[in-house]
PDB file of C-alpha atoms in Angstrom:
ATOM      1  CA  MET A   1     -31.553  72.505 -19.667  1.00 68.00           C
ATOM      2  CA  LEU A   2     -32.417  69.115 -18.188  1.00 72.00           C
ATOM      3  CA  ARG A   3     -29.745  67.549 -20.345  1.00 76.00           C
ATOM      4  CA  PHE A   4     -27.206  70.093 -19.072  1.00 71.00           C
ATOM      5  CA  ILE A   5     -28.140  69.381 -15.446  1.00 73.00           C
ATOM      6  CA  LEU A   6     -27.881  65.629 -15.950  1.00 77.00           C
ATOM      7  CA  TYR A   7     -24.544  66.068 -17.722  1.00 76.00           C
ATOM      8  CA  ARG A   8     -23.150  68.173 -14.860  1.00 71.00           C
ATOM      9  CA  LEU A   9     -24.382  65.729 -12.238  1.00 74.00           C
ATOM     10  CA  ALA A  10     -22.903  62.815 -14.173  1.00 78.00           C
ATOM     11  CA  SER A  11     -19.596  64.641 -14.615  1.00 76.00           C
ATOM     12  CA  ALA A  12     -19.473  65.128 -10.843  1.00 76.00           C
ATOM     13  CA  ILE A  13     -19.308  61.381 -10.242  1.00 81.00           C
ATOM     14  CA  PRO A  14     -15.593  61.038 -11.216  1.00 84.00           C
ATOM     15  CA  THR A  15     -14.824  64.039  -8.988  1.00 82.00           C
ATOM     16  CA  LEU A  16     -16.579  62.451  -6.017  1.00 82.00           C
ATOM     17  CA  VAL A  17     -14.810  59.119  -6.649  1.00 84.00           C
ATOM     18  CA  VAL A  18     -11.401  60.844  -6.659  1.00 86.00           C
ATOM     19  CA  VAL A  19     -12.313  62.793  -3.509  1.00 83.00           C
ATOM     20  CA  ALA A  20     -13.509  59.619  -1.784  1.00 84.00           C
ATOM     21  CA  LEU A  21     -10.315  57.761  -2.672  1.00 87.00           C
ATOM     22  CA  ALA A  22      -8.065  60.681  -1.664  1.00 88.00           C
ATOM     23  CA  VAL A  23      -9.864  61.173   1.666  1.00 84.00           C
ATOM     24  CA  PHE A  24      -9.764  57.449   2.398  1.00 86.00           C
ATOM     25  CA  VAL A  25      -6.020  57.192   1.755  1.00 87.00           C
ATOM     26  CA  LEU A  26      -5.021  60.461   3.444  1.00 84.00           C
ATOM     27  CA  ILE A  27      -6.897  59.862   6.700  1.00 81.00           C
ATOM     28  CA  ARG A  28      -5.310  56.419   6.996  1.00 81.00           C
ATOM     29  CA  ALA A  29      -1.867  57.825   6.233  1.00 81.00           C
ATOM     30  CA  ILE A  30      -2.056  59.885   9.430  1.00 77.00           C
ATOM     31  CA  PRO A  31      -0.238  58.072  12.246  1.00 77.00           C
ATOM     32  CA  GLY A  32      -2.488  56.633  14.960  1.00 74.00           C
ATOM     33  CA  ASP A  33      -5.246  54.077  15.273  1.00 76.00           C
ATOM     34  CA  PRO A  34      -8.869  55.182  15.908  1.00 77.00           C
ATOM     35  CA  VAL A  35      -9.704  52.310  18.258  1.00 77.00           C
ATOM     36  CA  THR A  36      -6.528  52.717  20.312  1.00 76.00           C
ATOM     37  CA  THR A  37      -7.078  56.483  20.410  1.00 74.00           C
ATOM     38  CA  MET A  38     -10.568  55.915  21.809  1.00 73.00           C
ATOM     39  CA  LEU A  39      -9.829  53.071  24.261  1.00 75.00           C
ATOM     40  CA  GLY A  40      -6.282  54.000  25.290  1.00 74.00           C
ATOM     41  CA  ASP A  41      -3.023  52.087  25.169  1.00 72.00           C
ATOM     42  CA  GLN A  42      -3.962  49.871  28.129  1.00 74.00           C
ATOM     43  CA  ALA A  43      -7.157  48.536  26.568  1.00 74.00           C
ATOM     44  CA  ASP A  44      -7.843  44.805  26.432  1.00 78.00           C
ATOM     45  CA  PRO A  45      -6.528  43.441  23.065  1.00 78.00           C
ATOM     46  CA  ALA A  46      -9.647  41.339  22.613  1.00 81.00           C
ATOM     47  CA  THR A  47     -11.844  44.432  23.036  1.00 81.00           C
ATOM     48  CA  VAL A  48      -9.683  46.384  20.596  1.00 79.00           C
ATOM     49  CA  GLN A  49      -9.922  43.601  18.022  1.00 81.00           C
ATOM     50  CA  ALA A  50     -13.679  43.268  18.459  1.00 81.00           C
ATOM     51  CA  LEU A  51     -14.174  47.000  17.936  1.00 79.00           C
ATOM     52  CA  ARG A  52     -11.938  47.002  14.858  1.00 79.00           C
ATOM     53  CA  GLN A  53     -13.958  44.156  13.424  1.00 80.00           C
ATOM     54  CA  ALA A  54     -17.229  45.931  14.207  1.00 80.00           C
ATOM     55  CA  TYR A  55     -16.136  49.027  12.252  1.00 77.00           C
ATOM     56  CA  GLY A  56     -14.515  47.068   9.418  1.00 77.00           C
ATOM     57  CA  LEU A  57     -10.989  48.158  10.303  1.00 78.00           C
ATOM     58  CA  ASP A  58      -9.492  44.682  10.681  1.00 79.00           C
ATOM     59  CA  GLY A  59      -8.793  44.095   6.982  1.00 79.00           C
ATOM     60  CA  PRO A  60      -6.373  45.553   4.422  1.00 84.00           C
ATOM     61  CA  TRP A  61      -7.028  49.053   3.037  1.00 83.00           C
ATOM     62  CA  PRO A  62      -8.449  47.918  -0.358  1.00 85.00           C
ATOM     63  CA  TRP A  63     -10.963  45.683   1.435  1.00 86.00           C
ATOM     64  CA  GLN A  64     -11.914  48.553   3.769  1.00 86.00           C
ATOM     65  CA  PHE A  65     -12.379  50.891   0.792  1.00 86.00           C
ATOM     66  CA  VAL A  66     -14.615  48.433  -1.056  1.00 86.00           C
ATOM     67  CA  LEU A  67     -16.666  47.930   2.111  1.00 86.00           C
ATOM     68  CA  TRP A  68     -17.068  51.712   2.549  1.00 85.00           C
ATOM     69  CA  VAL A  69     -18.080  52.232  -1.095  1.00 85.00           C
ATOM     70  CA  GLU A  70     -20.657  49.447  -0.833  1.00 86.00           C
ATOM     71  CA  ARG A  71     -22.195  51.218   2.152  1.00 85.00           C
ATOM     72  CA  LEU A  72     -22.096  54.567   0.322  1.00 85.00           C
ATOM     73  CA  ILE A  73     -23.984  53.137  -2.642  1.00 84.00           C
ATOM     74  CA  SER A  74     -26.687  51.957  -0.266  1.00 85.00           C
ATOM     75  CA  GLY A  75     -26.838  55.442   1.302  1.00 82.00           C
ATOM     76  CA  ASP A  76     -25.068  54.510   4.519  1.00 85.00           C
ATOM     77  CA  LEU A  77     -22.198  56.804   5.605  1.00 85.00           C
ATOM     78  CA  GLY A  78     -21.445  54.556   8.560  1.00 85.00           C
ATOM     79  CA  ARG A  79     -21.339  55.272  12.270  1.00 87.00           C
ATOM     80  CA  SER A  80     -18.951  57.416  14.274  1.00 89.00           C
ATOM     81  CA  ILE A  81     -16.256  55.404  16.045  1.00 85.00           C
ATOM     82  CA  THR A  82     -16.182  57.968  18.856  1.00 85.00           C
ATOM     83  CA  ASN A  83     -19.870  58.062  19.837  1.00 84.00           C
ATOM     84  CA  GLY A  84     -21.577  55.436  17.684  1.00 84.00           C
ATOM     85  CA  LEU A  85     -24.009  57.924  16.094  1.00 90.00           C
ATOM     86  CA  PRO A  86     -24.846  57.722  12.357  1.00 92.00           C
ATOM     87  CA  VAL A  87     -22.465  59.901  10.344  1.00 92.00           C
ATOM     88  CA  ALA A  88     -25.293  61.231   8.149  1.00 92.00           C
ATOM     89  CA  GLU A  89     -27.133  62.429  11.249  1.00 92.00           C
ATOM     90  CA  LEU A  90     -24.013  64.084  12.673  1.00 92.00           C
ATOM     91  CA  VAL A  91     -23.150  65.829   9.397  1.00 92.00           C
ATOM     92  CA  ALA A  92     -26.714  67.079   8.855  1.00 92.00           C
ATOM     93  CA  ASP A  93     -26.946  68.390  12.421  1.00 91.00           C
ATOM     94  CA  ARG A  94     -23.612  70.226  12.290  1.00 91.00           C
ATOM     95  CA  PHE A  95     -24.171  71.502   8.747  1.00 91.00           C
ATOM     96  CA  SER A  96     -27.261  73.382   9.879  1.00 89.00           C
ATOM     97  CA  VAL A  97     -25.036  75.413  12.233  1.00 90.00           C
ATOM     98  CA  THR A  98     -22.418  76.087   9.552  1.00 90.00           C
ATOM     99  CA  ALA A  99     -25.028  77.032   6.962  1.00 90.00           C
ATOM    100  CA  GLY A 100     -26.581  79.463   9.451  1.00 90.00           C
ATOM    101  CA  VAL A 101     -23.305  81.380   9.466  1.00 91.00           C
ATOM    102  CA  VAL A 102     -21.992  80.993   5.917  1.00 92.00           C
ATOM    103  CA  PHE A 103     -25.090  81.685   3.800  1.00 92.00           C
ATOM    104  CA  PRO A 104     -26.078  84.950   5.564  1.00 94.00           C
ATOM    105  CA  ALA A 105     -22.456  86.136   5.562  1.00 93.00           C
ATOM    106  CA  VAL A 106     -21.966  85.557   1.829  1.00 93.00           C
ATOM    107  CA  ALA A 107     -25.370  87.058   0.990  1.00 94.00           C
ATOM    108  CA  ILE A 108     -24.737  90.221   3.028  1.00 95.00           C
ATOM    109  CA  ALA A 109     -21.178  90.538   1.702  1.00 94.00           C
ATOM    110  CA  THR A 110     -22.455  90.262  -1.893  1.00 93.00           C
ATOM    111  CA  LEU A 111     -25.181  92.868  -1.345  1.00 95.00           C
ATOM    112  CA  ILE A 112     -22.624  95.317   0.025  1.00 95.00           C
ATOM    113  CA  ALA A 113     -19.615  94.503  -2.169  1.00 94.00           C
ATOM    114  CA  VAL A 114     -21.229  94.549  -5.630  1.00 93.00           C
ATOM    115  CA  PRO A 115     -22.602  98.135  -5.373  1.00 93.00           C
ATOM    116  CA  LEU A 116     -19.313  99.285  -3.821  1.00 94.00           C
ATOM    117  CA  GLY A 117     -17.303  97.704  -6.644  1.00 93.00           C
ATOM    118  CA  MET A 118     -19.566  99.240  -9.287  1.00 93.00           C
ATOM    119  CA  ILE A 119     -19.358 102.690  -7.684  1.00 93.00           C
ATOM    120  CA  ALA A 120     -15.563 102.405  -7.517  1.00 94.00           C
ATOM    121  CA  ALA A 121     -15.407 101.462 -11.209  1.00 92.00           C
ATOM    122  CA  TRP A 122     -17.858 104.194 -12.184  1.00 90.00           C
ATOM    123  CA  ARG A 123     -15.742 106.751 -10.302  1.00 90.00           C
ATOM    124  CA  ARG A 124     -12.488 105.223 -11.505  1.00 90.00           C
ATOM    125  CA  GLY A 125      -9.463 107.298 -10.523  1.00 87.00           C
ATOM    126  CA  ALA A 126     -11.436 109.594  -8.223  1.00 89.00           C
ATOM    127  CA  GLY A 127     -11.182 109.793  -4.455  1.00 91.00           C
ATOM    128  CA  THR A 128     -14.212 107.513  -4.050  1.00 92.00           C
ATOM    129  CA  ASP A 129     -12.513 104.807  -6.106  1.00 93.00           C
ATOM    130  CA  LEU A 130      -9.276 105.121  -4.155  1.00 95.00           C
ATOM    131  CA  ALA A 131     -11.089 104.956  -0.804  1.00 95.00           C
ATOM    132  CA  ILE A 132     -13.165 101.895  -1.742  1.00 95.00           C
ATOM    133  CA  THR A 133     -10.210 100.102  -3.317  1.00 94.00           C
ATOM    134  CA  ALA A 134      -7.961 100.816  -0.330  1.00 94.00           C
ATOM    135  CA  GLY A 135     -10.676  99.678   2.073  1.00 94.00           C
ATOM    136  CA  ALA A 136     -11.255  96.465   0.115  1.00 93.00           C
ATOM    137  CA  THR A 137      -7.529  95.736   0.032  1.00 92.00           C
ATOM    138  CA  LEU A 138      -7.320  96.310   3.778  1.00 92.00           C
ATOM    139  CA  LEU A 139     -10.206  93.913   4.436  1.00 90.00           C
ATOM    140  CA  MET A 140      -8.631  91.265   2.198  1.00 87.00           C
ATOM    141  CA  SER A 141      -5.387  91.458   4.165  1.00 88.00           C
ATOM    142  CA  ILE A 142      -6.972  90.909   7.593  1.00 87.00           C
ATOM    143  CA  PRO A 143      -6.616  87.299   8.812  1.00 87.00           C
ATOM    144  CA  THR A 144      -9.974  85.755   9.709  1.00 86.00           C
ATOM    145  CA  PHE A 145      -8.877  84.531  13.141  1.00 86.00           C
ATOM    146  CA  TRP A 146      -7.489  87.957  14.088  1.00 89.00           C
ATOM    147  CA  LEU A 147     -10.635  89.781  12.973  1.00 90.00           C
ATOM    148  CA  GLY A 148     -12.815  87.235  14.787  1.00 89.00           C
ATOM    149  CA  LEU A 149     -10.906  87.705  18.035  1.00 90.00           C
ATOM    150  CA  LEU A 150     -11.049  91.496  17.648  1.00 92.00           C
ATOM    151  CA  ILE A 151     -14.825  91.473  17.151  1.00 92.00           C
ATOM    152  CA  LEU A 152     -15.270  89.045  20.029  1.00 90.00           C
ATOM    153  CA  MET A 153     -13.248  91.253  22.393  1.00 91.00           C
ATOM    154  CA  TRP A 154     -14.950  94.461  21.247  1.00 91.00           C
ATOM    155  CA  LEU A 155     -18.624  93.466  21.023  1.00 90.00           C
ATOM    156  CA  GLY A 156     -18.545  90.595  23.495  1.00 87.00           C
ATOM    157  CA  LEU A 157     -16.080  91.487  26.236  1.00 87.00           C
ATOM    158  CA  ASN A 158     -15.740  95.287  26.202  1.00 89.00           C
ATOM    159  CA  LEU A 159     -19.293  96.323  25.259  1.00 89.00           C
ATOM    160  CA  GLY A 160     -21.075  93.178  26.456  1.00 86.00           C
ATOM    161  CA  TRP A 161     -23.650  93.441  23.690  1.00 88.00           C
ATOM    162  CA  LEU A 162     -23.464  89.823  22.530  1.00 87.00           C
ATOM    163  CA  PRO A 163     -22.796  86.428  24.129  1.00 85.00           C
ATOM    164  CA  ILE A 164     -19.145  85.492  23.804  1.00 80.00           C
ATOM    165  CA  VAL A 165     -19.175  81.729  23.351  1.00 76.00           C
ATOM    166  CA  GLY A 166     -21.730  78.980  22.918  1.00 76.00           C
ATOM    167  CA  TYR A 167     -24.644  78.123  20.669  1.00 82.00           C
ATOM    168  CA  VAL A 168     -28.391  77.791  21.013  1.00 83.00           C
ATOM    169  CA  GLY A 169     -30.556  76.229  18.307  1.00 81.00           C
ATOM    170  CA  PHE A 170     -33.369  78.205  16.660  1.00 82.00           C
ATOM    171  CA  ALA A 171     -35.883  75.614  17.769  1.00 80.00           C
ATOM    172  CA  GLU A 172     -34.883  76.240  21.383  1.00 82.00           C
ATOM    173  CA  ASP A 173     -34.715  80.051  21.428  1.00 83.00           C
ATOM    174  CA  ALA A 174     -34.675  81.998  18.145  1.00 84.00           C
ATOM    175  CA  GLY A 175     -33.616  85.287  19.746  1.00 85.00           C
ATOM    176  CA  ARG A 176     -30.624  83.821  21.558  1.00 87.00           C
ATOM    177  CA  ALA A 177     -29.705  81.770  18.477  1.00 86.00           C
ATOM    178  CA  LEU A 178     -29.479  84.961  16.409  1.00 89.00           C
ATOM    179  CA  ALA A 179     -27.415  86.658  19.121  1.00 90.00           C
ATOM    180  CA  TYR A 180     -24.868  83.837  19.036  1.00 89.00           C
ATOM    181  CA  LEU A 181     -24.573  84.045  15.230  1.00 91.00           C
ATOM    182  CA  VAL A 182     -24.091  87.817  14.879  1.00 92.00           C
ATOM    183  CA  MET A 183     -20.341  87.915  15.560  1.00 92.00           C
ATOM    184  CA  PRO A 184     -19.322  84.946  13.359  1.00 92.00           C
ATOM    185  CA  VAL A 185     -21.533  86.218  10.524  1.00 93.00           C
ATOM    186  CA  LEU A 186     -20.056  89.702  10.909  1.00 93.00           C
ATOM    187  CA  THR A 187     -16.525  88.275  10.822  1.00 92.00           C
ATOM    188  CA  LEU A 188     -17.037  86.343   7.589  1.00 91.00           C
ATOM    189  CA  THR A 189     -18.998  89.197   5.999  1.00 93.00           C
ATOM    190  CA  ILE A 190     -16.195  91.699   6.564  1.00 92.00           C
ATOM    191  CA  VAL A 191     -13.553  89.287   5.279  1.00 88.00           C
ATOM    192  CA  GLU A 192     -15.456  88.461   2.076  1.00 90.00           C
ATOM    193  CA  ILE A 193     -16.471  92.050   1.285  1.00 93.00           C
ATOM    194  CA  GLY A 194     -12.889  92.874   0.329  1.00 91.00           C
ATOM    195  CA  ILE A 195     -12.388  90.251  -2.359  1.00 91.00           C
ATOM    196  CA  LEU A 196     -15.915  90.601  -3.752  1.00 93.00           C
ATOM    197  CA  THR A 197     -15.562  94.381  -4.016  1.00 94.00           C
ATOM    198  CA  ARG A 198     -12.291  94.064  -5.915  1.00 93.00           C
ATOM    199  CA  MET A 199     -13.828  91.466  -8.233  1.00 92.00           C
ATOM    200  CA  ALA A 200     -16.958  93.553  -8.864  1.00 92.00           C
ATOM    201  CA  ARG A 201     -14.834  96.634  -9.558  1.00 93.00           C
ATOM    202  CA  ALA A 202     -12.590  94.821 -12.052  1.00 93.00           C
ATOM    203  CA  ASN A 203     -15.567  93.301 -13.898  1.00 91.00           C
ATOM    204  CA  THR A 204     -17.386  96.635 -14.035  1.00 92.00           C
ATOM    205  CA  VAL A 205     -14.317  98.418 -15.409  1.00 92.00           C
ATOM    206  CA  GLU A 206     -14.134  95.862 -18.218  1.00 90.00           C
ATOM    207  CA  VAL A 207     -17.827  96.227 -19.061  1.00 89.00           C
ATOM    208  CA  LEU A 208     -17.669 100.045 -19.021  1.00 89.00           C
ATOM    209  CA  ARG A 209     -15.089  99.857 -21.832  1.00 88.00           C
ATOM    210  CA  LEU A 210     -17.403  97.919 -24.170  1.00 87.00           C
ATOM    211  CA  GLU A 211     -18.958  99.596 -27.189  1.00 87.00           C
ATOM    212  CA  TYR A 212     -22.580  98.925 -26.305  1.00 85.00           C
ATOM    213  CA  VAL A 213     -22.149 100.935 -23.093  1.00 86.00           C
ATOM    214  CA  THR A 214     -20.764 103.858 -25.098  1.00 86.00           C
ATOM    215  CA  HIS A 215     -23.629 103.433 -27.552  1.00 86.00           C
ATOM    216  CA  ALA A 216     -26.201 103.483 -24.740  1.00 85.00           C
ATOM    217  CA  ARG A 217     -24.697 106.691 -23.364  1.00 85.00           C
ATOM    218  CA  ALA A 218     -24.607 108.220 -26.854  1.00 86.00           C
ATOM    219  CA  LYS A 219     -28.348 107.585 -27.184  1.00 85.00           C
ATOM    220  CA  GLY A 220     -28.861 109.788 -24.149  1.00 83.00           C
ATOM    221  CA  LEU A 221     -29.802 107.045 -21.705  1.00 85.00           C
ATOM    222  CA  PRO A 222     -29.424 108.309 -18.115  1.00 86.00           C
ATOM    223  CA  GLU A 223     -26.303 107.084 -16.368  1.00 85.00           C
ATOM    224  CA  HIS A 224     -28.190 105.148 -13.715  1.00 85.00           C
ATOM    225  CA  MET A 225     -30.124 103.323 -16.449  1.00 87.00           C
ATOM    226  CA  VAL A 226     -26.883 102.494 -18.253  1.00 87.00           C
ATOM    227  CA  MET A 227     -25.430 101.051 -15.065  1.00 87.00           C
ATOM    228  CA  ALA A 228     -28.568  99.116 -14.142  1.00 86.00           C
ATOM    229  CA  ARG A 229     -29.568  97.754 -17.555  1.00 84.00           C
ATOM    230  CA  HIS A 230     -26.287  97.313 -19.409  1.00 84.00           C
ATOM    231  CA  VAL A 231     -23.435  97.244 -16.915  1.00 88.00           C
ATOM    232  CA  PHE A 232     -24.746  95.407 -13.846  1.00 88.00           C
ATOM    233  CA  PRO A 233     -25.918  92.140 -15.519  1.00 84.00           C
ATOM    234  CA  ASN A 234     -22.663  91.646 -17.412  1.00 84.00           C
ATOM    235  CA  ALA A 235     -20.433  92.735 -14.539  1.00 84.00           C
ATOM    236  CA  PHE A 236     -22.256  90.596 -11.973  1.00 86.00           C
ATOM    237  CA  ALA A 237     -22.057  87.327 -13.938  1.00 81.00           C
ATOM    238  CA  PRO A 238     -18.310  86.706 -13.266  1.00 82.00           C
ATOM    239  CA  THR A 239     -18.777  87.899  -9.671  1.00 84.00           C
ATOM    240  CA  LEU A 240     -21.505  85.284  -9.247  1.00 85.00           C
ATOM    241  CA  THR A 241     -18.969  82.581 -10.102  1.00 83.00           C
ATOM    242  CA  LEU A 242     -16.684  83.910  -7.375  1.00 85.00           C
ATOM    243  CA  VAL A 243     -19.598  83.956  -4.922  1.00 86.00           C
ATOM    244  CA  GLY A 244     -20.156  80.265  -5.614  1.00 83.00           C
ATOM    245  CA  LEU A 245     -16.494  79.465  -5.040  1.00 83.00           C
ATOM    246  CA  ILE A 246     -16.422  81.475  -1.812  1.00 86.00           C
ATOM    247  CA  LEU A 247     -19.565  79.738  -0.604  1.00 82.00           C
ATOM    248  CA  GLY A 248     -18.070  76.325  -1.240  1.00 77.00           C
ATOM    249  CA  ASN A 249     -14.755  77.217   0.363  1.00 77.00           C
ATOM    250  CA  LEU A 250     -16.400  78.640   3.478  1.00 81.00           C
ATOM    251  CA  LEU A 251     -18.694  75.644   3.952  1.00 76.00           C
ATOM    252  CA  GLY A 252     -15.642  73.403   4.016  1.00 68.00           C
ATOM    253  CA  GLY A 253     -13.172  75.711   5.694  1.00 68.00           C
ATOM    254  CA  ILE A 254     -14.994  77.540   8.463  1.00 79.00           C
ATOM    255  CA  ALA A 255     -13.292  75.593  11.239  1.00 81.00           C
ATOM    256  CA  VAL A 256     -11.256  78.605  12.426  1.00 83.00           C
ATOM    257  CA  THR A 257     -14.301  80.833  12.813  1.00 85.00           C
ATOM    258  CA  GLU A 258     -16.284  78.065  14.511  1.00 86.00           C
ATOM    259  CA  THR A 259     -13.426  77.448  16.925  1.00 85.00           C
ATOM    260  CA  ILE A 260     -13.126  81.140  17.867  1.00 86.00           C
ATOM    261  CA  PHE A 261     -16.859  81.447  18.619  1.00 87.00           C
ATOM    262  CA  SER A 262     -17.309  77.890  19.975  1.00 85.00           C
ATOM    263  CA  LEU A 263     -19.874  76.966  17.341  1.00 88.00           C
ATOM    264  CA  PRO A 264     -20.629  73.245  16.938  1.00 90.00           C
ATOM    265  CA  GLY A 265     -20.491  73.367  13.148  1.00 89.00           C
ATOM    266  CA  LEU A 266     -19.287  71.073  10.412  1.00 90.00           C
ATOM    267  CA  GLY A 267     -15.739  72.441  10.473  1.00 87.00           C
ATOM    268  CA  ARG A 268     -15.272  71.677  14.172  1.00 88.00           C
ATOM    269  CA  LEU A 269     -16.836  68.254  13.696  1.00 90.00           C
ATOM    270  CA  LEU A 270     -14.222  67.410  11.067  1.00 89.00           C
ATOM    271  CA  VAL A 271     -11.324  68.810  13.081  1.00 88.00           C
ATOM    272  CA  ASP A 272     -12.373  66.829  16.151  1.00 88.00           C
ATOM    273  CA  ALA A 273     -12.865  63.721  14.005  1.00 88.00           C
ATOM    274  CA  ILE A 274      -9.390  64.052  12.513  1.00 86.00           C
ATOM    275  CA  TYR A 275      -7.829  64.344  15.984  1.00 85.00           C
ATOM    276  CA  ALA A 276      -9.801  61.269  17.129  1.00 84.00           C
ATOM    277  CA  ARG A 277      -9.004  59.373  13.900  1.00 83.00           C
ATOM    278  CA  ASP A 278     -12.733  58.902  13.490  1.00 87.00           C
ATOM    279  CA  TYR A 279     -12.495  57.601   9.931  1.00 86.00           C
ATOM    280  CA  PRO A 280     -16.235  57.324   9.081  1.00 88.00           C
ATOM    281  CA  VAL A 281     -16.944  60.924  10.182  1.00 91.00           C
ATOM    282  CA  VAL A 282     -13.961  62.375   8.293  1.00 89.00           C
ATOM    283  CA  GLN A 283     -14.759  60.408   5.149  1.00 88.00           C
ATOM    284  CA  GLY A 284     -18.482  61.120   5.241  1.00 90.00           C
ATOM    285  CA  GLY A 285     -18.053  64.795   6.143  1.00 90.00           C
ATOM    286  CA  LEU A 286     -15.522  65.570   3.421  1.00 88.00           C
ATOM    287  CA  LEU A 287     -17.488  63.652   0.809  1.00 88.00           C
ATOM    288  CA  PHE A 288     -20.584  65.651   1.796  1.00 89.00           C
ATOM    289  CA  ILE A 289     -18.646  68.919   1.381  1.00 88.00           C
ATOM    290  CA  ALA A 290     -17.355  67.813  -2.040  1.00 85.00           C
ATOM    291  CA  GLY A 291     -20.882  66.967  -3.151  1.00 85.00           C
ATOM    292  CA  LEU A 292     -22.128  70.289  -1.826  1.00 87.00           C
ATOM    293  CA  TYR A 293     -19.393  72.091  -3.735  1.00 84.00           C
ATOM    294  CA  VAL A 294     -20.540  70.420  -6.956  1.00 82.00           C
ATOM    295  CA  VAL A 295     -24.188  71.333  -6.332  1.00 85.00           C
ATOM    296  CA  ILE A 296     -23.340  74.986  -5.545  1.00 86.00           C
ATOM    297  CA  ASN A 297     -21.312  75.345  -8.734  1.00 83.00           C
ATOM    298  CA  LEU A 298     -24.121  73.704 -10.698  1.00 81.00           C
ATOM    299  CA  ILE A 299     -26.595  76.258  -9.300  1.00 85.00           C
ATOM    300  CA  VAL A 300     -24.183  79.084 -10.177  1.00 83.00           C
ATOM    301  CA  ASP A 301     -23.880  77.753 -13.742  1.00 80.00           C
ATOM    302  CA  LEU A 302     -27.663  77.609 -14.032  1.00 80.00           C
ATOM    303  CA  LEU A 303     -28.017  81.203 -12.794  1.00 81.00           C
ATOM    304  CA  HIS A 304     -25.269  82.498 -15.080  1.00 75.00           C
ATOM    305  CA  PRO A 305     -27.424  82.834 -18.253  1.00 73.00           C
ATOM    306  CA  LEU A 306     -29.891  85.011 -16.329  1.00 74.00           C
ATOM    307  CA  PHE A 307     -27.234  87.727 -16.106  1.00 73.00           C
ATOM    308  CA  ASP A 308     -25.244  86.979 -19.256  1.00 69.00           C
ATOM    309  CA  PRO A 309     -27.382  85.466 -22.078  1.00 65.00           C
ATOM    310  CA  ARG A 310     -24.227  84.887 -24.162  1.00 65.00           C
ATOM    311  CA  VAL A 311     -23.404  81.915 -21.922  1.00 60.00           C
ATOM    312  CA  ALA A 312     -26.560  80.087 -22.998  1.00 57.00           C
ATOM    313  CA  ALA A 313     -26.006  80.824 -26.676  1.00 55.00           C
TER     314      ALA A 313
END
């Protein structure tokens, strides 16, 4: 197992190098200069040059890339051009907000979607299956921004049950912090339930066709025992892979939801950094997300044999 973990971590290095190079080139290909964007067109040329030199932006791209990689190897993601704060500190602070929305949403969606998908497969062709499948398809087709606005208007504006915009940290006021997170978590949960339900249903249908399920039924095992012991582990394993992918995608692509609910998360940090041409923040933030994606998929791979022992064979 240790060898497998080390192999996966080592195999992630080329991925992170490619991501780092792609991010570095793409952010610099966007028209605009970060120092000019920050100081304005009328800024003193000497001040502009001094700031460029301070952030290592006065040399050619290859030299800038080598300088950035040298800092990365030493554990330094650099400092934000916009506010001068360490990028690592900014990313860690904003990631805590994003994680507070994404992890609960994916967990709740999984707990709801997997049983629904299994019930739909178990009742395949019946009214229950049609209702669950139609509902899942409907949820999959709803755009996230539209659903977020709908929930915000309904629960926030019309009913006044929850605060509309803003964010309060748990350390400051846990009750208010939870209130601010309910609507974004609900939005992502509803969106992800659709695709997870469809995936769980498809996997369960495949497992129900296998001979060992028929054999278990032929032995007189109660149906709920067949579903729990023989169907669920094998049907959930592929769904777990999808959960990992969804988790990674949401952690890097939650900017729309954070914008709707005015959450100061990682997605908004990156969007603001791109607009400001804040190269260190964009590079450090995206590299962090890529590394997180690798770690999440590694954890999913490690959990896979628990549900499907054939993977470890």
